[in-house]
Amino acid sequence: MRDPECRISEPALNFPSRLAALAMSSHETDLLSTLKWTSDGLIPAIVQDAESHEVLMMAWMNVEALRQTLATGQTHFYSRSRRAAWHKGGTSGHVQHVESVQIDCDADVVLIKARQVGGACHEGYHSCFFRRLNPDGTLEIIDSPVFEKTSVYGTQPEAHSPTGRSE
């Protein structure tokens, strides 16, 4: 049942047709002021496949990354370890085409529904959530890679990781 106090979330915008108008309007200012940014000026962003609803990844956004996402229709994030913005798929070509953006009831998390090209994970998987914790405490890989990371990133994939390190 939906919480009646949880009214911050609006129906998802139709990004392909309304993106540029939002990115250059007072609605962008309203959106940015509605969000509850961390003390570091960041907000967690969950990316979900627009069709299957599978969670693809979680990354951080700063104001500029969210603005770039709104302006281009592709996801942009902020790397806390590198202290730099990055465009998802900028190196690999595995971009995310934004279909909608939603805000949770506390306005402290952004949910992006996107069409993923290739894999979302720099490890070569469709989703970054390719490992499952089993009841015995072991981790199990539950997916197959959709690309070979060394063929996309070379011999140093950690240089292209959002965190700057290989897992």
mmCIF file of C-alpha atoms in Angstrom:
data_model
loop_
_atom_site.group_PDB
_atom_site.id
_atom_site.type_symbol
_atom_site.label_atom_id
_atom_site.label_comp_id
_atom_site.label_asym_id
_atom_site.label_seq_id
_atom_site.Cartn_x
_atom_site.Cartn_y
_atom_site.Cartn_z
ATOM 1 C CA MET A 1 0.000 0.000 0.000
ATOM 2 C CA ARG A 2 1.285 3.438 -0.869
ATOM 3 C CA ASP A 3 2.178 5.750 2.019
ATOM 4 C CA PRO A 4 -0.055 8.873 1.768
ATOM 5 C CA GLU A 5 2.729 10.974 3.337
ATOM 6 C CA CYS A 6 5.105 9.954 0.575
ATOM 7 C CA ARG A 7 4.068 12.511 -2.039
ATOM 8 C CA ILE A 8 7.419 13.865 -3.231
ATOM 9 C CA SER A 9 7.728 11.312 -6.014
ATOM 10 C CA GLU A 10 6.066 12.458 -9.192
ATOM 11 C CA PRO A 11 5.247 10.207 -12.115
ATOM 12 C CA ALA A 12 8.334 9.659 -14.201
ATOM 13 C CA LEU A 13 9.008 12.235 -16.860
ATOM 14 C CA ASN A 14 9.036 11.132 -20.481
ATOM 15 C CA PHE A 15 12.702 11.923 -20.988
ATOM 16 C CA PRO A 16 13.141 11.482 -24.717
ATOM 17 C CA SER A 17 10.644 14.268 -25.459
ATOM 18 C CA ARG A 18 10.847 16.529 -22.379
ATOM 19 C CA LEU A 19 14.493 16.325 -21.401
ATOM 20 C CA ALA A 20 15.909 19.465 -22.987
ATOM 21 C CA ALA A 21 13.014 21.611 -21.776
ATOM 22 C CA LEU A 22 13.453 20.408 -18.193
ATOM 23 C CA ALA A 23 17.217 20.863 -18.225
ATOM 24 C CA MET A 24 16.838 24.520 -19.159
ATOM 25 C CA SER A 25 13.802 25.501 -17.105
ATOM 26 C CA SER A 26 12.871 26.526 -13.598
ATOM 27 C CA HIS A 27 11.681 22.938 -13.088
ATOM 28 C CA GLU A 28 15.346 21.887 -12.937
ATOM 29 C CA THR A 29 15.896 24.353 -10.097
ATOM 30 C CA ASP A 30 12.803 22.976 -8.340
ATOM 31 C CA LEU A 31 14.116 19.426 -8.741
ATOM 32 C CA LEU A 32 17.594 20.299 -7.468
ATOM 33 C CA SER A 33 16.205 22.140 -4.437
ATOM 34 C CA THR A 34 13.763 19.306 -3.637
ATOM 35 C CA LEU A 35 16.526 16.718 -3.416
ATOM 36 C CA LYS A 36 18.282 16.098 -0.101
ATOM 37 C CA TRP A 37 21.955 16.058 -1.006
ATOM 38 C CA THR A 38 24.581 14.627 1.369
ATOM 39 C CA SER A 39 26.939 17.011 3.153
ATOM 40 C CA ASP A 40 29.386 16.246 0.311
ATOM 41 C CA GLY A 41 26.830 17.443 -2.253
ATOM 42 C CA LEU A 42 25.996 13.956 -3.528
ATOM 43 C CA ILE A 43 22.913 11.793 -3.916
ATOM 44 C CA PRO A 44 22.750 8.028 -4.537
ATOM 45 C CA ALA A 45 21.359 7.087 -7.937
ATOM 46 C CA ILE A 46 19.981 3.627 -8.633
ATOM 47 C CA VAL A 47 19.764 2.662 -12.290
ATOM 48 C CA GLN A 48 17.087 0.144 -13.250
ATOM 49 C CA ASP A 49 16.444 -1.479 -16.623
ATOM 50 C CA ALA A 50 13.385 0.305 -18.043
ATOM 51 C CA GLU A 51 11.883 -2.917 -19.431
ATOM 52 C CA SER A 52 12.896 -5.771 -17.111
ATOM 53 C CA HIS A 53 13.092 -3.628 -13.930
ATOM 54 C CA GLU A 54 16.378 -5.342 -13.031
ATOM 55 C CA VAL A 55 18.631 -3.136 -10.903
ATOM 56 C CA LEU A 56 21.685 -2.417 -13.039
ATOM 57 C CA MET A 57 23.872 -0.362 -10.746
ATOM 58 C CA MET A 58 24.145 2.233 -8.014
ATOM 59 C CA ALA A 59 26.409 5.246 -8.313
ATOM 60 C CA TRP A 60 26.650 8.747 -6.894
ATOM 61 C CA MET A 61 25.583 11.957 -8.595
ATOM 62 C CA ASN A 62 26.485 15.524 -7.824
ATOM 63 C CA VAL A 63 24.491 18.473 -9.157
ATOM 64 C CA GLU A 64 26.551 18.666 -12.351
ATOM 65 C CA ALA A 65 26.158 14.926 -13.059
ATOM 66 C CA LEU A 66 22.389 15.200 -12.663
ATOM 67 C CA ARG A 67 22.328 18.271 -14.906
ATOM 68 C CA GLN A 68 24.381 16.448 -17.562
ATOM 69 C CA THR A 69 22.030 13.472 -17.323
ATOM 70 C CA LEU A 70 19.027 15.736 -17.852
ATOM 71 C CA ALA A 71 20.708 17.648 -20.678
ATOM 72 C CA THR A 72 22.002 14.639 -22.650
ATOM 73 C CA GLY A 73 19.509 11.864 -21.878
ATOM 74 C CA GLN A 74 22.399 9.572 -20.923
ATOM 75 C CA THR A 75 23.583 8.898 -17.383
ATOM 76 C CA HIS A 76 26.462 10.805 -15.820
ATOM 77 C CA PHE A 77 27.797 10.202 -12.323
ATOM 78 C CA TYR A 78 30.403 11.402 -9.832
ATOM 79 C CA SER A 79 33.278 9.219 -8.653
ATOM 80 C CA ARG A 80 34.017 9.816 -4.984
ATOM 81 C CA SER A 81 37.429 8.135 -5.193
ATOM 82 C CA ARG A 82 38.575 10.027 -8.299
ATOM 83 C CA ARG A 83 36.657 13.183 -7.376
ATOM 84 C CA ALA A 84 35.561 13.553 -10.967
ATOM 85 C CA ALA A 85 32.462 13.301 -13.107
ATOM 86 C CA TRP A 86 32.099 10.408 -15.526
ATOM 87 C CA HIS A 87 29.765 9.548 -18.380
ATOM 88 C CA LYS A 88 28.470 5.971 -18.218
ATOM 89 C CA GLY A 89 29.677 4.316 -21.411
ATOM 90 C CA GLY A 90 32.085 7.135 -22.242
ATOM 91 C CA THR A 91 34.921 4.627 -22.701
ATOM 92 C CA SER A 92 33.086 1.373 -23.403
ATOM 93 C CA GLY A 93 30.171 2.650 -25.462
ATOM 94 C CA HIS A 94 27.855 0.875 -22.992
ATOM 95 C CA VAL A 95 25.664 3.909 -22.424
ATOM 96 C CA GLN A 96 22.375 4.192 -20.564
ATOM 97 C CA HIS A 97 19.551 6.002 -22.368
ATOM 98 C CA VAL A 98 17.360 7.601 -19.705
ATOM 99 C CA GLU A 99 13.654 6.834 -19.910
ATOM 100 C CA SER A 100 12.593 8.335 -16.579
ATOM 101 C CA VAL A 101 13.827 9.759 -13.298
ATOM 102 C CA GLN A 102 11.983 9.227 -10.024
ATOM 103 C CA ILE A 103 12.640 10.493 -6.522
ATOM 104 C CA ASP A 104 11.985 8.446 -3.401
ATOM 105 C CA CYS A 105 9.627 9.597 -0.644
ATOM 106 C CA ASP A 106 12.456 11.111 1.418
ATOM 107 C CA ALA A 107 13.929 12.863 -1.647
ATOM 108 C CA ASP A 108 17.342 11.411 -0.822
ATOM 109 C CA VAL A 109 17.637 8.778 -3.578
ATOM 110 C CA VAL A 110 17.167 9.068 -7.330
ATOM 111 C CA LEU A 111 15.875 6.135 -9.393
ATOM 112 C CA ILE A 112 16.767 6.248 -13.069
ATOM 113 C CA LYS A 113 15.025 3.909 -15.477
ATOM 114 C CA ALA A 114 17.161 3.443 -18.564
ATOM 115 C CA ARG A 115 17.744 1.363 -21.665
ATOM 116 C CA GLN A 116 21.173 -0.199 -21.220
ATOM 117 C CA VAL A 117 23.464 -0.661 -24.225
ATOM 118 C CA GLY A 118 25.853 -3.547 -23.507
ATOM 119 C CA GLY A 119 26.776 -4.159 -19.899
ATOM 120 C CA ALA A 120 26.268 -1.786 -16.987
ATOM 121 C CA CYS A 121 29.131 -3.295 -14.983
ATOM 122 C CA HIS A 122 32.794 -2.576 -15.725
ATOM 123 C CA GLU A 123 33.433 -6.238 -14.824
ATOM 124 C CA GLY A 124 31.591 -7.265 -18.013
ATOM 125 C CA TYR A 125 28.142 -8.111 -16.649
ATOM 126 C CA HIS A 126 24.741 -6.709 -17.593
ATOM 127 C CA SER A 127 24.170 -5.706 -13.957
ATOM 128 C CA CYS A 128 26.650 -4.828 -11.224
ATOM 129 C CA PHE A 129 24.627 -7.175 -8.999
ATOM 130 C CA PHE A 130 25.941 -10.430 -10.491
ATOM 131 C CA ARG A 131 26.981 -11.988 -7.153
ATOM 132 C CA ARG A 132 24.571 -13.543 -4.669
ATOM 133 C CA LEU A 133 25.263 -14.164 -1.000
ATOM 134 C CA ASN A 134 24.344 -17.767 -0.229
ATOM 135 C CA PRO A 135 23.002 -18.909 3.171
ATOM 136 C CA ASP A 136 26.392 -20.502 3.944
ATOM 137 C CA GLY A 137 28.121 -17.134 3.511
ATOM 138 C CA THR A 138 29.721 -17.856 0.140
ATOM 139 C CA LEU A 139 29.339 -15.639 -2.893
ATOM 140 C CA GLU A 140 28.025 -17.137 -6.107
ATOM 141 C CA ILE A 141 28.236 -15.593 -9.565
ATOM 142 C CA ILE A 142 24.680 -15.792 -10.904
ATOM 143 C CA ASP A 143 25.101 -14.220 -14.335
ATOM 144 C CA SER A 144 27.299 -14.557 -17.395
ATOM 145 C CA PRO A 145 29.420 -11.705 -18.739
ATOM 146 C CA VAL A 146 28.001 -9.859 -21.734
ATOM 147 C CA PHE A 147 31.440 -8.598 -22.769
ATOM 148 C CA GLU A 148 35.087 -9.376 -22.099
ATOM 149 C CA LYS A 149 36.417 -6.523 -19.993
ATOM 150 C CA THR A 150 39.987 -6.730 -21.325
ATOM 151 C CA SER A 151 38.737 -6.379 -24.910
ATOM 152 C CA VAL A 152 36.895 -3.190 -23.912
ATOM 153 C CA TYR A 153 39.256 -1.680 -21.334
ATOM 154 C CA GLY A 154 42.598 -3.344 -22.119
ATOM 155 C CA THR A 155 44.779 -4.927 -19.464
ATOM 156 C CA GLN A 156 43.993 -2.309 -16.810
ATOM 157 C CA PRO A 157 40.206 -2.308 -16.390
ATOM 158 C CA GLU A 158 40.533 -0.622 -12.991
ATOM 159 C CA ALA A 159 41.538 2.575 -14.820
ATOM 160 C CA HIS A 160 38.014 2.625 -16.270
ATOM 161 C CA SER A 161 36.190 1.565 -13.129
ATOM 162 C CA PRO A 162 33.975 4.217 -11.547
ATOM 163 C CA THR A 163 35.912 3.644 -8.319
ATOM 164 C CA GLY A 164 39.325 3.535 -9.972
ATOM 165 C CA ARG A 165 40.009 0.019 -8.724
ATOM 166 C CA SER A 166 39.414 -3.473 -9.992
ATOM 167 C CA GLU A 167 37.224 -5.752 -7.880
#
